[in-house]
Amino acid sequence: MSPETQPIRILHPQIDGVEQIPERCDEVLTPEALDFLKRLHVRFSGRRAELLRFRHDRRKRLVNGSLPKFLVETADIRNDPGWRVAPLAPGLEDRRVEITGPTERKMTINALNSGAKVWLADMEDANTPHWENVIGGQVNLYDAIRGSISFDSPEGKHYELKNSKLTDNPTIVMRPRGWHLTEKHIKVGREPMVGALVDFGLYFFHNAKALIDGGRGPYFYLPKLENHHEARLWHDIFAYAEEYLDIERGTIRATVLIETILAAFEMEEILYELREYSSGLNAGRWDYIFSIIKKFRDSGSKWVLPDRHFISMKTPPLRAYAQLVVKTAHKRGASAMGGMAAFIPSRDEAVNARAFEQVTADKEQEARDGFDGAWVAHPGMVDLVYGIFERELNGAPNQLDKQRDDVSVTAADLLNVRSIEGDISEADLRTNISIGLRYLEAWIGGNGAVAIYNLMEDAATAEISRSQVWQWIHNGTLLADGRKITRELAKQITDVEAARIAGEASGDAERHARIIQARDMFEEVALEESFPTFLTLPLYANIVP
C-alpha cells in the first residue's frame, strides 16, 4: 500500500482501558487538519529520515577526526555580496526583548501580558510532548490569537489578556519540536508522524489566515538544525503549506536557532536556503554548549569542558560564535537575537541584586555587539532587558545597520574549547546531578520548564547537566581535589540527591513515583556506556503513554 493510501490514525493514551482524550481535541484534529498533516508526512517525512541518517554519518566522521569547517562547496554563497533575506515582517521589526515559555494556558496569558515584544511559544524544549500538552498547546494558541483566552486557577485566580487585539500583544513566534522527535499518537499507516510536522502543521492550518488578518503572520523559530540541507527542507515545507492554503508566497517567517556547533559553520548557507522566509538567527547558547559536549564527548580529554558555570559568553569560542551570529545575520538583512536571561526573581533581594548585575553585564555586552534583542524566561526580567537594549538602540527598532565588518572568525576560533578555564568540584558534580534529577521529575510530570535554584531550566540546560556528567565519567576527569569522577561516585551522589528530593515529596505518592522514575532515567542517560543523542528520546519512548 502506497503512503498516499495509508490511513491516518489517532492513538489516544489509555489509563485502565479508558482513552484519555484531551479537551477540545476534536477542534484541533479536524478531518481537514488531519488530511493536511498526512500530506505533509507523505511528502516530507522521507527526507527528514535521510537527514537524520546524515547527522549520524557526520558524527561518525567527527569521531574519526574530521573536524567541522566552513564548506568549500558553498563558498560562492558566502562570498556573494548581492543576496539578502526577506524584508522584516510585521511585528518582527522590533525584537529587543523576547519572552520564552511553554504553551500552557496560564503561561500563555502571562507571556502575552508581559510587555515583551515577542513571545516564543515553545512546543519544544520548554514543553513536554505529553498528548494533553500537544493538543492543549494548540488550543491555547488558537484562543490567544483570537483574543479569547482566559484561565481560572484552582485557587480561584482569574487570568485574561490585557489586550485582545493581536497587534497590541507580543508577536507570537512558535517553536515546533526538533527533527529528532516523533509524535507517537498520530500515525500514518504504521509510521508515527514527525513531531515537528505535527506542531507546525496544526498551528499553520488553524491560524495562518487569522494571524495575517490580524496584522501579523505565521512565524516560527526553527530548533536544532545542523546544516543547510535541513533548512532547505523547512523551506520546501513552507512553500508547500502556503500553496496548500492559498497564502501568498513568502508570508511565513522563520528565525533559526544557531544552537549546534555544526550549524555555526553554515550560518550563511542556512539563511540562503530560507532566504524568502528568513527573519533572523538566534544565539541559542545552552543547546550550543550541549552540542559541543555531545559531538566531541568521546574525542579525548582536550574536548572536556569544566563545570557549566565557567562556560560563559566571555570565553573565546563563545565570543567568536556570538559575534559571528551578529555579523552573519546583519550582513544578509536578518535580525540577530541574543541568549537567554534564565534568572527567576525571588523574594531574596540580595540574590536578585547579584543576578540582575550579572544579567545586566551579559545583555549590555550583547547590545554592544549588535544583537537586536535577547530572551528572558520570566516577566519580571522584561523591563530590565528592554531598558538595556533601548539605551543601545537609542530609539531605533533594531541594529541591522551594525554590520560588524571588524569581526573575523576562523574554524579554530569556534573550536577553541581548550581556552575555557575552570575546574570541577564535588559541589559542581552534585549540582549537575541534582538539576538533572529535578528536571526529569518535572518533565515526567508534564512540565518542561521548571525553576530550579532561581534559574529556569528546560531540556537544553538539563542536557548540559547530564552530558557533562557522562563526559567527565568517560574521560576519567579529575575533581579539583584530585579524585577521579567515576560512575560509582556519580551513582552515590545520584542516590543521595534522589533521596533528598524524595524527602521534599513526603506524603506525595505520585511525585515520589516520578522521582524514582527520574533517578532511573538519569542513570540511563548520564551514567551508562551508551549516550542517547537527546534525553527526551528515551523519556518519550518509555515514560509518555
Coordinates of C-alpha atoms in Angstrom, one line a residue:
M1 CA 0.0 0.0 0.0
S2 CA 1.5 3.4 -1.0
P3 CA 1.9 6.1 1.6
E4 CA -0.8 8.2 0.0
T5 CA -3.4 5.4 0.6
Q6 CA -2.3 4.7 4.2
P7 CA -4.9 5.7 6.8
I8 CA -4.1 8.3 9.4
R9 CA -4.8 7.2 12.9
I10 CA -5.1 8.8 16.3
L11 CA -3.9 6.7 19.2
H12 CA -5.1 8.3 22.5
P13 CA -3.3 7.1 25.6
Q14 CA -5.2 4.8 27.9
I15 CA -5.5 4.5 31.6
D16 CA -7.2 1.4 32.9
G17 CA -8.6 0.8 29.4
V18 CA -10.1 4.2 29.1
E19 CA -9.0 6.6 26.4
Q20 CA -7.6 9.9 27.6
I21 CA -8.9 12.3 25.1
P22 CA -7.6 15.9 25.6
E23 CA -10.2 18.6 26.0
R24 CA -11.3 20.2 22.6
C25 CA -9.3 17.6 20.7
D26 CA -12.0 17.4 18.0
E27 CA -11.5 21.1 17.3
V28 CA -7.8 20.6 16.7
L29 CA -7.8 17.2 14.9
T30 CA -10.5 18.0 12.3
P31 CA -10.7 15.8 9.2
E32 CA -9.3 18.7 7.2
A33 CA -6.4 19.3 9.5
L34 CA -5.6 15.6 9.6
D35 CA -5.6 15.5 5.8
F36 CA -3.1 18.4 5.8
L37 CA -0.9 16.5 8.3
K38 CA -1.0 13.4 6.2
R39 CA 0.1 15.3 3.1
L40 CA 3.0 16.8 5.0
H41 CA 4.0 13.4 6.2
V42 CA 3.8 11.7 2.8
R43 CA 5.7 14.5 1.1
F44 CA 8.4 15.3 3.6
S45 CA 9.0 12.5 6.2
G46 CA 11.3 10.6 4.0
R47 CA 13.7 13.5 3.5
R48 CA 13.7 14.1 7.2
A49 CA 14.7 10.4 7.8
E50 CA 17.6 10.9 5.3
L51 CA 18.8 14.0 7.1
L52 CA 18.8 12.2 10.4
R53 CA 21.0 9.5 8.8
F54 CA 23.3 12.2 7.5
R55 CA 23.6 13.5 11.1
H56 CA 24.6 10.0 12.2
D57 CA 27.2 9.7 9.4
R58 CA 28.6 13.2 10.2
R59 CA 29.0 12.2 13.8
K60 CA 31.0 9.1 12.9
R61 CA 33.3 11.3 10.8
L62 CA 33.9 13.6 13.9
V63 CA 34.8 10.5 15.9
N64 CA 37.4 9.7 13.2
G65 CA 38.9 13.2 13.5
S66 CA 37.2 15.0 10.7
L67 CA 36.6 18.4 12.4
P68 CA 34.0 20.9 11.2
K69 CA 35.0 23.5 8.7
F70 CA 33.5 26.2 6.5
L71 CA 32.3 24.4 3.4
V72 CA 34.3 24.7 0.3
E73 CA 31.4 23.8 -1.9
T74 CA 29.3 26.7 -0.7
A75 CA 32.0 29.4 -0.7
D76 CA 30.2 31.2 -3.6
I77 CA 27.1 31.7 -1.4
R78 CA 29.3 33.2 1.4
N79 CA 31.3 35.4 -1.0
D80 CA 28.3 36.7 -3.0
P81 CA 27.5 40.2 -1.5
G82 CA 24.3 40.6 -3.6
W83 CA 21.7 38.5 -1.8
R84 CA 19.5 39.4 1.2
V85 CA 16.8 37.7 3.1
A86 CA 13.2 38.8 3.0
P87 CA 12.3 42.2 4.5
L88 CA 11.3 42.2 8.2
A89 CA 7.7 41.2 8.5
P90 CA 5.0 43.0 10.5
G91 CA 5.7 42.6 14.2
L92 CA 9.3 41.5 13.8
E93 CA 10.9 44.9 13.2
D94 CA 11.5 45.4 16.9
R95 CA 12.5 42.4 18.9
R96 CA 14.6 43.9 21.7
V97 CA 13.1 41.6 24.3
E98 CA 11.5 38.2 23.7
I99 CA 9.9 36.1 26.4
T100 CA 10.0 32.3 26.1
G101 CA 7.8 29.7 27.6
P102 CA 5.6 26.7 27.1
T103 CA 2.1 27.0 25.6
E104 CA 0.4 26.0 28.9
R105 CA -2.7 28.2 29.3
K106 CA -1.8 30.4 32.3
M107 CA 1.8 30.9 31.0
T108 CA 0.4 31.8 27.6
I109 CA -1.6 34.6 29.1
N110 CA 1.3 35.8 31.3
A111 CA 3.6 35.9 28.4
L112 CA 1.2 37.9 26.3
N113 CA 0.7 40.3 29.2
S114 CA 4.4 40.6 29.9
G115 CA 5.2 43.7 27.8
A116 CA 7.8 41.8 25.7
K117 CA 8.0 42.5 22.0
V118 CA 7.8 38.8 21.1
W119 CA 6.6 35.6 22.7
L120 CA 8.4 32.5 21.7
A121 CA 5.6 30.0 22.1
D122 CA 7.6 26.9 22.9
M123 CA 6.4 23.5 21.9
E124 CA 9.9 22.2 22.1
D125 CA 12.5 22.4 24.9
A126 CA 10.1 24.1 27.4
N127 CA 7.3 21.7 26.7
T128 CA 6.8 18.0 27.4
P129 CA 5.2 16.3 24.4
H130 CA 2.6 14.6 26.6
W131 CA -0.5 14.2 24.4
E132 CA -2.5 16.6 26.5
N133 CA 0.2 19.2 26.1
V134 CA 0.5 18.8 22.4
I135 CA -3.3 19.3 21.9
G136 CA -3.7 21.7 24.7
G137 CA -0.9 23.9 23.4
Q138 CA -2.7 24.2 20.0
V139 CA -6.0 25.1 21.7
N140 CA -4.3 27.8 23.8
L141 CA -2.6 29.3 20.7
Y142 CA -5.8 29.2 18.8
D143 CA -7.6 31.1 21.6
A144 CA -4.8 33.5 22.2
I145 CA -4.6 34.5 18.5
R146 CA -8.3 35.3 18.6
G147 CA -8.1 37.2 21.9
S148 CA -10.5 34.8 23.7
I149 CA -8.1 33.0 26.0
S150 CA -8.7 33.1 29.8
F151 CA -8.0 30.8 32.7
D152 CA -9.3 30.3 36.3
S153 CA -6.8 28.6 38.6
P154 CA -7.8 26.0 41.2
E155 CA -7.0 28.7 43.8
G156 CA -9.7 30.9 42.3
K157 CA -7.5 33.4 40.5
H158 CA -8.7 34.7 37.1
Y159 CA -6.3 35.3 34.2
E160 CA -7.1 37.0 30.9
L161 CA -5.4 39.1 28.3
K162 CA -5.0 42.8 28.9
N163 CA -5.4 43.4 25.2
S164 CA -7.5 41.3 22.9
K165 CA -6.1 42.8 19.7
L166 CA -3.3 40.8 18.1
T167 CA -1.1 43.8 17.3
D168 CA -1.3 45.1 20.9
N169 CA 0.3 42.0 22.3
P170 CA 3.8 40.4 21.8
T171 CA 4.2 38.9 18.3
I172 CA 3.8 35.2 18.5
V173 CA 6.7 33.1 17.2
M174 CA 6.0 29.4 17.6
R175 CA 8.8 26.8 18.1
P176 CA 7.9 23.3 16.9
R177 CA 9.8 20.2 18.0
G178 CA 13.2 19.4 16.5
W179 CA 13.6 16.9 13.7
H180 CA 14.7 14.1 16.0
L181 CA 11.3 13.7 17.7
T182 CA 8.2 11.8 16.5
E183 CA 4.6 12.0 17.6
K184 CA 3.5 8.6 18.7
H185 CA -0.2 9.5 19.0
I186 CA -0.6 10.2 15.3
K187 CA 0.3 7.5 12.8
V188 CA 0.2 7.3 9.0
G189 CA -0.2 3.6 8.5
R190 CA 2.3 2.2 10.9
E191 CA 4.6 5.2 10.9
P192 CA 4.5 7.8 13.7
M193 CA 4.3 11.3 12.4
V194 CA 7.2 13.7 12.7
G195 CA 6.7 15.8 15.8
A196 CA 7.9 19.0 14.0
L197 CA 5.3 18.5 11.2
V198 CA 2.5 17.9 13.7
D199 CA 3.3 21.1 15.6
F200 CA 3.9 23.2 12.5
G201 CA 1.0 21.7 10.5
L202 CA -1.7 22.1 13.2
Y203 CA -0.6 25.7 14.1
F204 CA -0.3 26.8 10.5
F205 CA -3.5 25.2 9.3
H206 CA -5.7 26.6 12.0
N207 CA -4.1 30.0 12.5
A208 CA -2.2 31.3 9.4
K209 CA -5.1 33.3 7.9
A210 CA -6.2 34.6 11.3
L211 CA -2.7 35.8 12.0
I212 CA -2.5 37.5 8.6
D213 CA -5.9 39.1 9.0
G214 CA -4.9 40.4 12.5
G215 CA -1.8 42.2 11.1
R216 CA 0.8 39.6 11.9
G217 CA 1.8 36.3 10.2
P218 CA 2.7 32.7 10.8
Y219 CA 6.2 33.0 12.3
F220 CA 8.4 30.2 13.6
Y221 CA 11.6 29.5 15.5
L222 CA 13.4 26.5 13.9
P223 CA 15.4 24.5 16.5
K224 CA 18.5 22.3 16.4
L225 CA 19.3 22.5 12.7
E226 CA 22.7 21.0 12.0
N227 CA 23.2 22.0 8.3
H228 CA 21.8 23.9 5.4
H229 CA 20.1 20.8 4.0
E230 CA 17.8 20.8 7.0
A231 CA 17.0 24.4 6.3
R232 CA 16.2 23.6 2.7
L233 CA 13.7 21.0 3.9
W234 CA 11.9 23.7 6.0
H235 CA 11.9 26.0 3.0
D236 CA 10.1 23.4 0.9
I237 CA 7.6 22.7 3.7
F238 CA 6.8 26.4 4.0
A239 CA 6.3 26.7 0.2
Y240 CA 4.1 23.7 0.1
A241 CA 2.0 24.9 3.1
E242 CA 1.5 28.3 1.7
E243 CA 0.3 26.9 -1.7
Y244 CA -2.0 24.4 0.1
L245 CA -3.8 27.2 2.0
D246 CA -3.6 29.7 -0.9
I247 CA -1.5 32.1 1.1
E248 CA 0.9 34.5 -0.7
R249 CA 4.4 33.0 -1.2
G250 CA 6.9 34.3 1.3
T251 CA 4.3 35.1 4.1
I252 CA 5.9 32.7 6.6
R253 CA 9.0 33.9 8.5
A254 CA 11.5 31.7 10.3
T255 CA 14.2 32.5 12.8
V256 CA 16.8 29.8 13.0
L257 CA 18.4 28.9 16.3
I258 CA 22.2 28.5 15.8
E259 CA 22.4 26.1 18.7
T260 CA 24.6 23.3 17.3
I261 CA 28.3 23.5 16.7
L262 CA 27.9 22.2 13.1
A263 CA 25.3 24.9 12.2
A264 CA 27.8 27.5 13.3
F265 CA 29.8 26.7 10.2
E266 CA 26.8 27.0 7.9
M267 CA 25.0 30.2 9.1
E268 CA 25.1 31.9 5.8
E269 CA 24.0 28.8 3.9
I270 CA 21.1 28.3 6.3
L271 CA 20.0 31.9 5.7
Y272 CA 20.4 31.4 2.0
E273 CA 18.3 28.3 1.8
L274 CA 15.5 30.0 3.7
R275 CA 16.1 33.5 2.3
E276 CA 12.5 34.2 1.2
Y277 CA 11.4 33.1 4.7
S278 CA 14.3 34.1 6.9
S279 CA 13.8 36.6 9.6
G280 CA 16.8 36.1 11.8
L281 CA 19.4 34.0 13.6
N282 CA 19.4 33.3 17.4
A283 CA 22.5 32.5 19.5
G284 CA 21.0 29.6 21.4
R285 CA 23.8 29.3 23.9
W286 CA 22.6 26.4 26.1
D287 CA 21.9 23.9 23.3
Y288 CA 25.1 25.2 21.6
I289 CA 27.2 24.2 24.7
F290 CA 25.4 20.9 24.9
S291 CA 26.1 20.3 21.2
I292 CA 29.9 20.8 21.7
I293 CA 29.8 18.3 24.6
K294 CA 27.7 15.8 22.7
K295 CA 29.6 15.9 19.4
F296 CA 33.0 15.6 21.0
R297 CA 32.1 13.6 24.1
D298 CA 34.5 10.8 23.3
S299 CA 37.1 12.7 21.3
G300 CA 39.6 12.9 24.1
S301 CA 40.4 15.0 27.2
K302 CA 41.1 18.1 25.1
W303 CA 37.4 18.4 24.5
V304 CA 36.3 18.1 28.1
L305 CA 34.7 21.2 29.5
P306 CA 34.8 22.4 33.1
D307 CA 31.6 22.9 35.0
R308 CA 28.9 24.9 33.1
H309 CA 29.2 28.0 35.4
F310 CA 32.7 28.5 33.9
I311 CA 31.3 28.4 30.3
S312 CA 30.3 32.0 29.9
M313 CA 29.8 34.0 26.8
K314 CA 33.1 35.8 27.7
T315 CA 35.1 32.6 26.8
P316 CA 36.9 32.8 23.4
P317 CA 34.9 30.2 21.5
L318 CA 31.6 31.5 22.6
R319 CA 32.6 35.1 22.0
A320 CA 33.6 34.1 18.4
Y321 CA 30.3 32.3 18.0
A322 CA 28.1 35.2 19.3
Q323 CA 29.9 37.8 17.1
L324 CA 29.7 35.6 14.1
V325 CA 25.9 35.3 14.6
V326 CA 25.6 39.1 14.5
K327 CA 27.9 39.6 11.6
T328 CA 26.2 36.9 9.5
A329 CA 22.6 37.9 10.3
H330 CA 23.1 41.6 9.7
K331 CA 25.2 41.1 6.5
R332 CA 22.1 39.5 5.0
G333 CA 19.5 41.8 6.5
A334 CA 18.3 39.4 9.2
S335 CA 17.8 40.1 12.9
A336 CA 20.4 38.8 15.4
M337 CA 18.8 37.6 18.7
G338 CA 20.9 37.1 21.8
G339 CA 20.7 34.5 24.5
M340 CA 18.5 33.7 27.5
A341 CA 18.4 35.5 30.8
A342 CA 17.2 32.5 32.7
F343 CA 17.1 34.1 36.2
I344 CA 13.8 33.9 38.0
P345 CA 13.3 36.8 40.5
S346 CA 12.8 35.7 44.1
R347 CA 11.9 37.2 47.5
D348 CA 15.6 37.3 48.4
E349 CA 16.6 40.9 47.4
A350 CA 20.3 40.0 47.8
V351 CA 20.0 37.1 45.4
N352 CA 18.1 39.4 43.0
A353 CA 20.7 42.1 43.1
R354 CA 23.5 39.7 42.3
A355 CA 21.6 38.1 39.4
F356 CA 20.4 41.5 38.0
E357 CA 24.0 42.6 38.0
Q358 CA 25.1 39.5 36.0
V359 CA 22.2 39.7 33.6
T360 CA 22.9 43.4 33.0
A361 CA 26.5 42.8 32.2
D362 CA 25.6 39.9 29.8
K363 CA 22.9 41.8 28.0
E364 CA 24.9 45.1 27.8
Q365 CA 27.7 43.1 26.0
E366 CA 25.1 41.6 23.6
A367 CA 23.7 45.0 22.9
R368 CA 27.2 46.4 22.2
D369 CA 28.0 43.5 20.0
G370 CA 25.0 44.4 17.8
F371 CA 22.3 41.9 18.8
D372 CA 18.8 43.3 18.2
G373 CA 17.4 41.8 21.4
A374 CA 17.6 38.9 23.7
W375 CA 15.4 36.4 25.6
V376 CA 14.0 36.3 29.1
A377 CA 12.3 33.4 30.9
H378 CA 10.2 35.4 33.3
P379 CA 8.0 38.5 33.0
G380 CA 10.0 40.1 35.9
M381 CA 13.0 40.4 33.7
V382 CA 11.3 42.1 30.7
D383 CA 11.8 45.7 31.8
L384 CA 15.5 45.2 32.7
V385 CA 16.5 43.7 29.4
Y386 CA 14.2 46.0 27.4
G387 CA 15.9 49.0 29.1
I388 CA 19.4 47.7 28.3
F389 CA 18.6 47.4 24.6
E390 CA 16.6 50.6 24.5
R391 CA 19.7 52.5 25.7
E392 CA 21.9 51.0 23.0
L393 CA 19.3 51.3 20.2
N394 CA 18.6 54.9 21.2
G395 CA 15.0 54.9 19.7
A396 CA 15.8 52.7 16.7
P397 CA 13.8 49.4 16.4
N398 CA 16.9 47.3 15.7
Q399 CA 20.6 47.4 14.9
L400 CA 20.7 45.9 11.4
D401 CA 22.9 48.8 10.3
K402 CA 25.6 47.5 12.6
Q403 CA 27.4 45.3 10.1
R404 CA 30.4 44.1 12.2
D405 CA 32.9 44.1 9.4
D406 CA 35.5 44.1 12.0
V407 CA 34.7 40.5 13.0
S408 CA 36.7 37.7 11.5
V409 CA 36.1 34.2 12.9
T410 CA 38.0 31.1 11.9
A411 CA 37.1 27.4 12.4
A412 CA 39.9 27.3 15.0
D413 CA 38.2 30.1 16.9
L414 CA 34.9 28.2 17.1
L415 CA 36.6 25.0 18.2
N416 CA 38.9 26.5 20.8
V417 CA 37.3 24.8 23.7
R418 CA 40.7 24.3 25.4
S419 CA 40.8 28.0 26.1
I420 CA 37.8 27.7 28.6
E421 CA 39.4 27.6 32.0
G422 CA 37.9 26.2 35.2
D423 CA 37.8 23.1 37.3
I424 CA 35.1 20.7 38.7
S425 CA 34.3 20.5 42.4
E426 CA 32.2 17.8 44.0
A427 CA 29.6 20.5 44.6
D428 CA 29.6 21.1 40.8
L429 CA 29.1 17.4 40.1
R430 CA 26.3 17.3 42.7
T431 CA 24.6 20.3 41.3
N432 CA 24.6 18.9 37.8
I433 CA 23.1 15.6 39.1
S434 CA 20.5 17.5 41.2
I435 CA 19.4 19.6 38.3
G436 CA 19.2 16.6 36.1
L437 CA 17.0 14.7 38.6
R438 CA 14.8 17.6 39.4
Y439 CA 14.2 18.5 35.7
L440 CA 13.5 14.8 34.8
E441 CA 11.0 14.6 37.6
A442 CA 9.2 17.7 36.4
W443 CA 9.3 16.5 32.8
I444 CA 7.8 13.2 33.7
G445 CA 5.0 15.1 35.4
G446 CA 4.3 17.1 32.3
N447 CA 6.3 20.3 33.0
G448 CA 9.1 21.1 30.5
A449 CA 10.2 24.4 32.1
V450 CA 10.9 24.5 35.8
A451 CA 12.5 26.9 38.2
I452 CA 15.5 25.2 39.9
Y453 CA 17.8 27.3 42.1
N454 CA 16.3 30.5 40.8
L455 CA 17.0 29.6 37.2
M456 CA 14.5 28.5 34.6
E457 CA 15.7 25.1 33.5
D458 CA 14.5 23.4 30.3
A459 CA 15.6 20.5 28.2
A460 CA 18.7 22.4 26.9
T461 CA 20.1 23.1 30.4
A462 CA 19.2 19.6 31.6
E463 CA 21.1 18.2 28.6
I464 CA 24.2 20.2 29.7
S465 CA 23.9 18.8 33.2
R466 CA 23.6 15.1 32.2
S467 CA 26.1 15.2 29.3
Q468 CA 28.8 16.8 31.4
V469 CA 28.4 14.1 33.9
W470 CA 28.7 11.5 31.1
Q471 CA 31.7 13.2 29.6
W472 CA 33.5 13.5 32.9
I473 CA 33.0 9.9 33.8
H474 CA 34.1 8.5 30.4
N475 CA 37.2 10.7 30.2
G476 CA 38.4 9.9 33.7
T477 CA 38.2 13.6 34.6
L478 CA 39.6 14.7 38.0
L479 CA 37.8 16.7 40.6
A480 CA 39.6 19.8 41.9
D481 CA 40.6 17.7 45.0
G482 CA 42.3 15.1 42.8
R483 CA 39.7 12.4 42.9
K484 CA 38.6 10.8 39.6
I485 CA 35.0 11.2 38.6
T486 CA 33.7 7.6 38.2
R487 CA 30.4 6.0 37.6
E488 CA 30.4 4.7 41.2
L489 CA 31.0 8.2 42.6
A490 CA 28.3 9.7 40.4
K491 CA 25.9 6.9 41.3
Q492 CA 26.5 7.5 45.1
I493 CA 25.7 11.2 44.6
T494 CA 22.7 10.4 42.5
D495 CA 21.2 8.2 45.2
V496 CA 21.8 10.8 47.8
E497 CA 20.2 13.6 45.8
A498 CA 17.3 11.4 44.8
A499 CA 16.7 10.7 48.4
R500 CA 16.9 14.4 49.3
I501 CA 14.3 15.2 46.6
A502 CA 12.1 12.3 47.8
G503 CA 12.2 13.8 51.3
E504 CA 10.7 17.0 49.9
A505 CA 7.9 14.9 48.5
S506 CA 6.9 13.3 51.7
G507 CA 3.3 12.2 51.6
D508 CA 3.0 12.8 47.8
A509 CA 2.8 9.3 46.4
E510 CA 2.6 10.4 42.7
R511 CA 5.6 12.7 43.0
H512 CA 7.5 10.0 44.8
A513 CA 6.9 7.6 42.0
R514 CA 8.1 10.2 39.5
I515 CA 11.3 10.7 41.5
I516 CA 12.1 7.0 41.3
Q517 CA 11.5 7.1 37.5
A518 CA 13.7 10.2 37.3
R519 CA 16.5 8.5 39.1
D520 CA 16.3 5.5 36.8
M521 CA 16.2 7.7 33.7
F522 CA 19.1 9.9 34.9
E523 CA 21.2 6.8 35.3
E524 CA 20.3 5.7 31.8
V525 CA 21.1 9.0 30.1
A526 CA 24.1 10.0 32.2
L527 CA 25.8 7.0 33.8
E528 CA 25.6 4.2 31.2
E529 CA 28.0 3.3 28.5
S530 CA 25.7 4.4 25.7
F531 CA 24.8 8.1 25.2
P532 CA 21.3 8.9 23.9
T533 CA 21.6 11.8 21.5
F534 CA 18.8 13.6 23.3
L535 CA 17.5 12.7 26.7
T536 CA 13.9 13.3 25.5
L537 CA 14.1 10.3 23.2
P538 CA 14.2 7.6 25.9
L539 CA 11.9 9.7 28.1
Y540 CA 9.3 9.9 25.4
A541 CA 9.6 6.3 24.4
N542 CA 9.5 4.9 27.9
I543 CA 7.6 7.4 30.0
V544 CA 4.9 9.1 27.9
P545 CA 1.9 6.8 27.5

